[in-house]
Every structure is written in C-alpha cells, then in structure tokens.
Amino acid sequence: MTKSEVLRVEHYLREKFGNTTIAIRQRSTKDDSAEVMLGDEFIGVVFRDDEDGEVSYDFHMAIMDMDLPKVIPVS
C-alpha cells in the first residue's frame, strides 16, 4: 500500500468508527497490506486487493476468545 492509500484508509476508518486513535502503519516486508493500530495496540491488518482493475481494501481483525468477557447476561 502506498503512503497515500494508507492515509486515505486511515481517514476512512477514523470517520467510520468515530475514533481518532486509529492509525495505519505501513509494513516493511509487505506492500499489499498495512497494520491497523488502536492507540498502541495492534488490532488487525488491512489488505489491498486489485482485481480486474477494481481496488478494494479488506480489514481483518481477529478476536481472541481469551479477550472476550466471561459471560454476558441474556434478558
């Protein structure tokens, strides 16, 4: 991902989620993706997909079971 793409996607995610602490960092070893951070915490990866001349970006966030609350009461 180019610096311009990183900034555009970062702006989109900040606007969409209403959170200015979202940051996207280019990866030194990959040019098709970038790391998504929430403050200092790594939360996922955004991938650039260029298929048939159409460019899209796929945000992937894994949620570990151990990070979820134990129980949520159902009413």
Coordinates of C-alpha atoms in Angstrom, one line a residue, residues 1 14 16 20 24 26 29-31 37-40 42 48 50-51 55 62 69:
M1 CA 0.0 0.0 0.0
R14 CA -11.4 7.1 11.8
K16 CA -16.5 5.4 10.2
T20 CA -9.1 9.4 16.0
I24 CA -2.4 2.6 10.0
Q26 CA 3.0 0.5 6.5
T29 CA 8.2 -6.5 4.4
K30 CA 4.8 -6.4 2.6
D31 CA 3.5 -3.9 0.1
M37 CA -3.5 0.1 15.4
L38 CA -5.8 1.5 18.1
G39 CA -3.5 3.7 20.1
D40 CA -0.5 1.5 20.9
F42 CA -2.3 -3.8 17.2
R48 CA -5.2 -4.1 -0.7
D50 CA -6.6 -5.1 -7.0
E51 CA -8.8 -7.5 -9.1
V55 CA -9.2 -1.7 -6.0
A62 CA -9.1 -11.5 14.8
P69 CA -15.8 -11.2 28.7

